[in-house]
Amino acid sequence: MAATATERALLIDGEWVETGEWLDIRSPYSGDVVGRVAKGGANETRQALDAAERALAKPLPAHKRAEILVKVAGLIGKNHEEVARTISDEAGKPIKTARVEASRAMSTYTFAAVEARKLAGEMIPMESAQAGEGKLGFTIRKPIGIVAAISPFNFPCNLVAHKLAPALAAGCPVVLKPASQTPLSALLLARFEQEAGLPAGWLNLIVGPASEIGDVFVEDERVKLITFTGSGGVGWMLQERAPRKRVKLELGNSTPVIVAADANVETTAAKLAANAFAFAGQSCISVQRIYVERPSYDAFLQSFVPRVEALKVGDPADDDTDVGPVIDADARTRIAAWIAEAQAAGAKLLAGGEDGGLIKPTVLAEVADDQKVSCDEVFGPVVIVNAVDSIDEAIDRANGTRFGLQAGIFTASLDTALNSADRLEFGGVVVNEAPTFRSDQMPYGGIKASGNTKEGPAWAVREMTEERLVVIQR
Ligand code: NAP
């Protein structure tokens, strides 16, 4: 279905603002213009911060914040197909996957509403020390202040929701900079927040040159927290440049999964084939490295490869498409080069490869650990499968990465599962499910190069608030 081009203004201080300059948003599949967005810069970002500062001076009570969050969830539901089409058009995400993302964004707002209602501090047992006798102590949670949010292209709706909804739950005004390639879903959420009754200044949305907007976020002292989801290079640079702010980073991974010899091969192969290529592998926890214990290796490949080949590749707007394009030509060229490098170094191509404008779901076997498709983040529809001689070897190779976001293991043994959960150095370990699994109430975030925080409304709200101690002499 051809999308119609629409024009969208920026949101500053409750007003939709045109700047006289426009950015074309193009479908990664067809190249058609699917929308035009006003282009802002440092000036608009400062105006947005002025508005956010005024909003912060007039706090919204928690019950009102919760009501708005619930209304936004309802508006996403009411406009579900429009949200899904917008995600699909701008990101090239298969429509059935985009529908799941739209539903998840509803959950994210709903969970955040719960957090707004139960935001509270804790009692401190003052009399447990002699010095505390006769004193009452408790903490209250205060909003940290203005939140600057930067989001990536790959979940243009739900990863924006994971920033906007907890910030509102915490009582923090936001200035959001969505990815330049995919700002339309974020603009839809901004429209819903306005319709839900969010007062002026609480959400401001600027699209434009990343470094110009990022510089304002880093340099302006009114920004107390930067919440960033994206690549490590940008994320760690922001943290280095803003040592006095909270800089919360959700970054990449090179997701490993271990298939133990006692795992059910058919079930495992089915789950991994379905999950490794969702949104063409452009998820930070897309299955990338599969380590199979040698007794199951051949059987696993015999089950896995035909399932991968059966995935339908094509137009993201079609209901039966499983795998669409990667985000742009640069990504396609890079991924094709990494596949070719691995092959040149001896890896076997069992399925896929580049095909015209698309990278087909690709399976490489017997890949050396130093190949980019193994040790870097592919962020494309490519998995590697290697045989291992033991679970110990699998865990060592899974851990042999600078990343640490999420990992998985398939096994019939509780002992192997728990031992692996203990030893896999990742922010999350998923047992008997693809490690691409995420549900929006979970604490989700990485260690090592993968980041320094947990998202999921309950955890993000804690990051976006400060605990203040109150001591009362009775
Ligand atoms: P990216 O290139 O780092 O872009 C992410 C965001 O940062 C975009 O809004 C981008 O703006 C902005 N940006 C770029 N340079 C900047 C600068 N100098 N200052 C401030 N902002 C700047 O990442 P991406 O390609 O969109 O996303 C892919 C990466 O995100 C992968 O590594 C993936 O693993 C990671 N990711 C992590 C999670 C998680 O939860 N851990 C979730 C999803 C994705 P422009 O678009 O305008 O360039």
PDB file of C-alpha atoms in Angstrom, residues 114 219 231 302:
ATOM      1  CA  VAL A 114       0.911   2.212  37.414  1.00  0.00           C
ATOM      2  CA  GLU A 219      25.930  21.723  27.424  1.00  0.00           C
ATOM      3  CA  SER A 231      24.950   2.893  19.137  1.00  0.00           C
ATOM      4  CA  GLN A 302      18.780 -29.620   9.206  1.00  0.00           C
TER       5      GLN A 302
END
